[in-house]
Amino acid sequence: MSLRVLQFGATGQLAREMLALAGGAVEITALSRAQLDLTDTDAIARAIGEAGDLDLVLNAAAYTAVDRAEAEPDLAYAVNARAPAAMARACQARALPLVHISTDMVFSGTKSGPYVESDAPAPLHVYGASKLVGEMAVLEACDRALVARVSWLFSAHGQNFLQMMLKLAQTQPVLKVVDDQRARPTASADVAAFIFSQAQRLARAPAGAPEWGLLHLVNGGEASRYEMAQAIFDLAWPGRAPPVMQPVPTSTFPTPARRALNCVLDTGRLKSVFGLELRPWREALEDTLEQLAPAEVSL
């Protein structure tokens, strides 16, 4: 019998990668925003309560407009905090496990080394604060909840840094790329593959098991935005000269939401609890670029 998953989100990077893997051992019912209003907590509760037989709930939906959130705090908190809280309460009522996706942006970026799960969060903006409140609400309301923090997600579709660099290279003679922000670039496909590989285990794990709680789920290695851009063009344009790029500080691009400089997440708990680590980000990037049509990677 297939493992039955109810997924909130259908069109985002991770949601699409999950659906691409679905079938066989894992059956996914995905609810898009057109099908369910994430600001309606009663509708969320009904969706879980009336879903029939389920083994796992995944929240792959979020309000991700980091800068716009400064002007839309109530919407950001509704989707990123109140919605997952409602999911957690409904999952607890049905004794269902919940996997909730969070972000590196719950941290201030002032730490000199990688952040571990137990480090105190201190978000710099509304988006990060709303995601932090969502984390706390999920862990408080559901005793079988896994909150997975990811960073710098990229994929062959949707809006992400990879797509932005390829598009800018078509119109800009010089690409100014930030070189003082660091994190672990992470393939949405690898996050989805991890969730799939652990779905049966999570569906069986009881309350109090080590699988539950906070988890940093990112690819191996780290990079600055500038270094990631270099890798994108090295891999996308083999044998060709990359576009002219200029490393610049974050202050070159003032934004409504202040960006953290160090968002590198430590993955020690991923290895100790689940016995694995995700592959290096550059290897994942190469595979992602191979999914793009030739017109998307060339001038």
Coordinates of C-alpha atoms in Angstrom, one line a residue:
M1 CA 0.0 0.0 0.0
S2 CA 1.2 3.5 -0.9
L3 CA 2.1 6.0 1.8
R4 CA -0.6 8.7 1.7
V5 CA 0.6 12.3 2.0
L6 CA -1.4 15.5 2.1
Q7 CA 0.7 18.4 0.8
F8 CA 0.0 22.1 1.2
G9 CA 1.4 23.8 -1.8
A10 CA 1.4 22.7 -5.4
T11 CA 3.3 25.3 -7.5
G12 CA 6.4 26.3 -5.5
Q13 CA 9.8 24.9 -6.1
L14 CA 9.7 22.2 -3.4
A15 CA 6.0 21.3 -4.0
R16 CA 6.7 20.7 -7.7
E17 CA 9.7 18.5 -7.0
M18 CA 7.6 16.5 -4.6
L19 CA 4.9 16.0 -7.1
A20 CA 7.5 15.0 -9.7
L21 CA 8.6 12.1 -7.4
A22 CA 5.1 11.0 -6.5
G23 CA 3.7 7.6 -7.4
G24 CA 4.5 4.1 -6.5
A25 CA 5.3 4.0 -2.8
V26 CA 4.2 7.6 -2.1
E27 CA 0.8 9.0 -3.1
I28 CA 0.5 12.8 -2.8
T29 CA -2.6 14.9 -2.7
A30 CA -1.5 18.5 -3.2
L31 CA -3.6 21.5 -2.3
S32 CA -2.8 24.7 -4.2
R33 CA -3.7 28.2 -3.0
A34 CA -6.5 28.2 -5.6
Q35 CA -8.0 25.2 -3.9
L36 CA -7.4 26.3 -0.3
D37 CA -6.9 29.8 1.2
L38 CA -4.0 29.6 3.6
T39 CA -5.3 32.6 5.5
D40 CA -8.4 30.5 6.5
T41 CA -7.4 28.4 9.5
D42 CA -10.8 26.7 9.6
A43 CA -10.4 25.6 6.0
I44 CA -6.9 24.2 6.8
A45 CA -8.3 22.2 9.8
R46 CA -11.1 20.8 7.6
A47 CA -8.7 19.8 4.9
I48 CA -6.7 17.7 7.3
G49 CA -9.7 16.5 9.4
E50 CA -11.7 15.4 6.3
A51 CA -8.9 14.1 4.2
G52 CA -9.6 10.4 4.8
D53 CA -6.8 8.0 5.3
L54 CA -3.4 9.8 5.7
D55 CA 0.1 8.9 6.8
L56 CA 1.9 12.2 6.7
V57 CA 1.2 15.9 6.2
L58 CA 3.7 18.2 4.4
N59 CA 3.6 21.9 4.5
A60 CA 5.5 23.1 1.4
A61 CA 3.6 26.4 1.1
A62 CA 4.8 29.7 2.3
Y63 CA 4.7 33.5 1.8
T64 CA 8.2 34.0 0.4
A65 CA 8.3 37.6 -0.8
V66 CA 10.9 38.7 1.7
D67 CA 11.0 42.4 0.8
R68 CA 7.2 42.7 0.2
A69 CA 6.6 41.2 3.6
E70 CA 7.8 44.4 5.2
A71 CA 4.7 46.1 3.8
E72 CA 2.4 43.1 4.2
P73 CA 3.2 41.7 7.7
D74 CA -0.3 40.4 8.4
L75 CA -0.4 38.4 5.3
A76 CA 3.1 37.0 6.0
Y77 CA 2.2 36.0 9.5
A78 CA -1.1 34.5 8.3
V79 CA 0.6 32.2 5.8
N80 CA 3.9 31.6 7.6
A81 CA 2.7 31.4 11.2
R82 CA -1.0 31.0 11.7
A83 CA -1.5 28.5 8.8
P84 CA 1.2 26.1 10.0
A85 CA -0.1 26.4 13.6
A86 CA -3.5 25.3 12.3
M87 CA -2.0 22.4 10.5
A88 CA -0.1 21.3 13.6
R89 CA -3.2 21.4 15.8
A90 CA -5.2 19.4 13.2
C91 CA -2.4 16.9 12.8
Q92 CA -2.2 16.5 16.6
A93 CA -5.9 15.8 16.7
R94 CA -5.5 13.0 14.2
A95 CA -2.2 11.7 15.5
L96 CA -0.6 12.5 12.2
P97 CA 3.1 13.5 11.7
L98 CA 3.8 16.9 10.1
V99 CA 6.8 18.0 8.1
H100 CA 7.1 21.8 7.9
I101 CA 9.6 23.7 5.8
S102 CA 11.3 26.7 7.3
T103 CA 14.3 28.9 6.5
D104 CA 17.8 29.9 7.4
M105 CA 16.4 33.5 7.6
V106 CA 15.4 32.9 11.2
F107 CA 19.0 33.8 12.1
S108 CA 20.7 37.2 12.3
G109 CA 23.8 36.2 10.4
T110 CA 26.2 37.5 13.1
K111 CA 27.6 34.2 14.2
S112 CA 31.2 33.5 13.0
G113 CA 30.5 29.8 12.2
P114 CA 27.7 27.6 11.0
Y115 CA 24.4 27.7 12.9
V116 CA 23.2 24.6 14.7
E117 CA 19.6 23.9 15.5
S118 CA 19.9 25.0 19.1
D119 CA 21.4 28.4 18.3
A120 CA 19.1 31.3 19.4
P121 CA 17.2 32.7 16.3
A122 CA 17.1 36.4 15.8
P123 CA 15.5 37.3 12.5
L124 CA 16.2 40.6 10.8
H125 CA 12.9 41.1 9.0
V126 CA 9.2 40.3 8.9
Y127 CA 9.6 37.3 6.7
G128 CA 12.1 35.7 9.1
A129 CA 10.1 36.6 12.1
S130 CA 6.9 35.1 10.7
K131 CA 8.7 31.9 9.8
L132 CA 10.1 31.7 13.3
V133 CA 6.7 32.1 14.9
G134 CA 5.5 29.3 12.6
E135 CA 8.3 27.0 13.7
M136 CA 7.5 27.6 17.3
A137 CA 3.8 27.1 16.8
V138 CA 4.3 23.8 15.0
L139 CA 6.6 22.3 17.5
E140 CA 4.4 23.4 20.4
A141 CA 1.2 22.1 18.9
C142 CA 2.3 18.8 17.4
D143 CA 4.4 16.2 19.2
R144 CA 5.3 14.5 15.9
A145 CA 6.6 17.5 13.9
L146 CA 9.7 17.9 11.9
V147 CA 10.7 21.5 11.1
A148 CA 13.3 21.4 8.3
R149 CA 15.2 24.6 7.7
V150 CA 16.5 25.1 4.1
S151 CA 18.6 27.8 2.5
W152 CA 19.0 29.4 -1.0
L153 CA 16.7 26.9 -2.7
F154 CA 17.2 26.5 -6.5
S155 CA 15.5 24.4 -9.1
A156 CA 14.9 24.3 -12.9
H157 CA 11.6 26.2 -12.4
G158 CA 10.1 29.0 -10.4
Q159 CA 11.8 32.2 -9.1
N160 CA 15.3 31.6 -7.6
F161 CA 18.9 32.8 -7.8
L162 CA 19.8 30.4 -10.6
Q163 CA 17.0 31.6 -12.8
M164 CA 17.7 35.2 -12.0
M165 CA 21.4 35.0 -13.0
L166 CA 20.6 33.3 -16.3
K167 CA 18.0 35.9 -17.2
L168 CA 20.2 38.9 -16.1
A169 CA 23.1 37.6 -18.3
Q170 CA 20.9 38.0 -21.3
T171 CA 20.4 41.8 -20.7
Q172 CA 23.1 43.1 -18.5
P173 CA 26.6 43.8 -19.8
V174 CA 28.0 43.6 -16.2
L175 CA 26.5 41.5 -13.4
K176 CA 27.0 43.0 -10.0
V177 CA 26.7 40.1 -7.5
V178 CA 26.8 40.2 -3.7
D179 CA 29.9 38.6 -2.3
D180 CA 29.5 39.1 1.5
Q181 CA 26.4 36.8 2.0
R182 CA 27.2 33.2 2.6
A183 CA 25.0 30.1 2.9
R184 CA 24.6 26.5 1.7
P185 CA 22.8 26.6 -1.7
T186 CA 20.3 23.8 -1.8
A187 CA 18.5 22.0 -4.6
S188 CA 14.8 21.7 -4.1
A189 CA 15.0 18.3 -5.7
D190 CA 17.4 17.1 -3.0
V191 CA 15.1 18.3 -0.2
A192 CA 12.2 16.5 -1.9
A193 CA 14.3 13.3 -2.3
F194 CA 15.1 13.4 1.4
I195 CA 11.5 13.7 2.4
F196 CA 10.6 10.8 0.1
S197 CA 13.4 8.6 1.4
Q198 CA 12.3 9.2 5.0
A199 CA 8.6 9.3 4.6
Q200 CA 8.0 5.7 5.7
R201 CA 10.2 6.2 8.7
L202 CA 8.5 9.5 9.7
A203 CA 5.1 7.9 9.3
R204 CA 6.0 5.3 11.9
A205 CA 8.1 7.3 14.3
P206 CA 6.3 7.8 17.7
A207 CA 6.2 11.0 19.7
G208 CA 9.5 11.6 21.4
A209 CA 11.5 9.9 18.7
P210 CA 14.8 11.7 17.6
E211 CA 13.4 12.4 14.2
W212 CA 11.2 15.2 15.5
G213 CA 12.2 18.7 16.1
L214 CA 14.4 21.1 14.2
L215 CA 16.6 19.9 11.4
H216 CA 18.9 21.8 9.1
L217 CA 18.4 20.3 5.6
V218 CA 20.8 21.7 3.1
N219 CA 23.3 20.6 0.5
G220 CA 27.0 20.1 1.4
G221 CA 29.5 23.0 1.1
E222 CA 28.9 26.7 1.3
A223 CA 29.3 29.7 -1.0
S224 CA 28.7 33.4 -1.4
R225 CA 26.2 34.6 -3.9
Y226 CA 29.1 35.6 -6.1
E227 CA 30.7 32.2 -5.9
M228 CA 27.4 30.6 -6.7
A229 CA 27.0 32.8 -9.7
Q230 CA 30.5 31.8 -10.9
A231 CA 29.5 28.1 -10.6
I232 CA 26.3 28.7 -12.5
F233 CA 28.1 30.1 -15.6
D234 CA 31.0 27.6 -15.3
L235 CA 28.5 24.8 -15.5
A236 CA 26.0 26.4 -17.8
W237 CA 28.5 27.6 -20.4
P238 CA 31.3 25.0 -20.6
G239 CA 34.1 26.2 -22.7
R240 CA 32.7 29.7 -23.0
A241 CA 33.8 32.9 -21.3
P242 CA 31.4 33.7 -18.4
P243 CA 29.6 37.1 -18.3
V244 CA 31.5 40.0 -16.8
M245 CA 30.8 39.9 -13.1
Q246 CA 31.7 42.3 -10.3
P247 CA 31.6 41.3 -6.6
V248 CA 29.9 43.9 -4.5
P249 CA 28.8 44.2 -0.8
T250 CA 25.2 43.8 0.3
S251 CA 25.0 47.5 0.8
T252 CA 25.1 48.0 -3.0
F253 CA 21.6 46.8 -3.1
P254 CA 19.5 48.4 -0.4
T255 CA 16.3 46.4 0.3
P256 CA 13.3 46.9 2.6
A257 CA 14.3 43.7 4.4
R258 CA 17.8 43.7 5.8
R259 CA 19.8 40.6 4.8
A260 CA 21.9 38.4 7.1
L261 CA 25.5 37.9 6.0
N262 CA 26.1 34.4 7.4
C263 CA 23.3 31.9 6.9
V264 CA 25.4 28.8 6.8
L265 CA 23.6 25.9 8.5
D266 CA 25.3 23.1 10.3
T267 CA 24.1 19.6 9.3
G268 CA 25.5 17.5 12.1
R269 CA 22.0 16.6 13.4
L270 CA 21.0 15.4 9.9
K271 CA 23.9 13.0 9.9
S272 CA 23.5 11.8 13.5
V273 CA 19.8 11.3 13.4
F274 CA 19.2 10.2 9.8
G275 CA 22.6 8.8 9.0
L276 CA 23.1 10.8 5.8
E277 CA 24.2 14.1 4.3
L278 CA 23.0 15.8 1.2
R279 CA 25.4 15.9 -1.7
P280 CA 27.6 19.0 -2.5
W281 CA 25.6 21.9 -3.8
R282 CA 27.7 22.3 -7.0
E283 CA 26.9 18.7 -8.0
A284 CA 23.2 19.3 -7.4
L285 CA 23.5 22.5 -9.4
E286 CA 25.0 20.7 -12.4
D287 CA 22.1 18.2 -12.4
T288 CA 19.6 21.1 -12.1
L289 CA 21.1 22.9 -15.1
E290 CA 20.8 19.8 -17.2
Q291 CA 17.0 20.0 -16.8
L292 CA 16.9 23.4 -18.4
A293 CA 16.2 23.8 -22.1
P294 CA 19.2 25.1 -24.2
A295 CA 17.5 28.4 -24.8
E296 CA 17.4 29.0 -21.0
V297 CA 21.1 28.7 -20.4
S298 CA 22.5 30.5 -23.5
L299 CA 22.5 34.0 -24.8

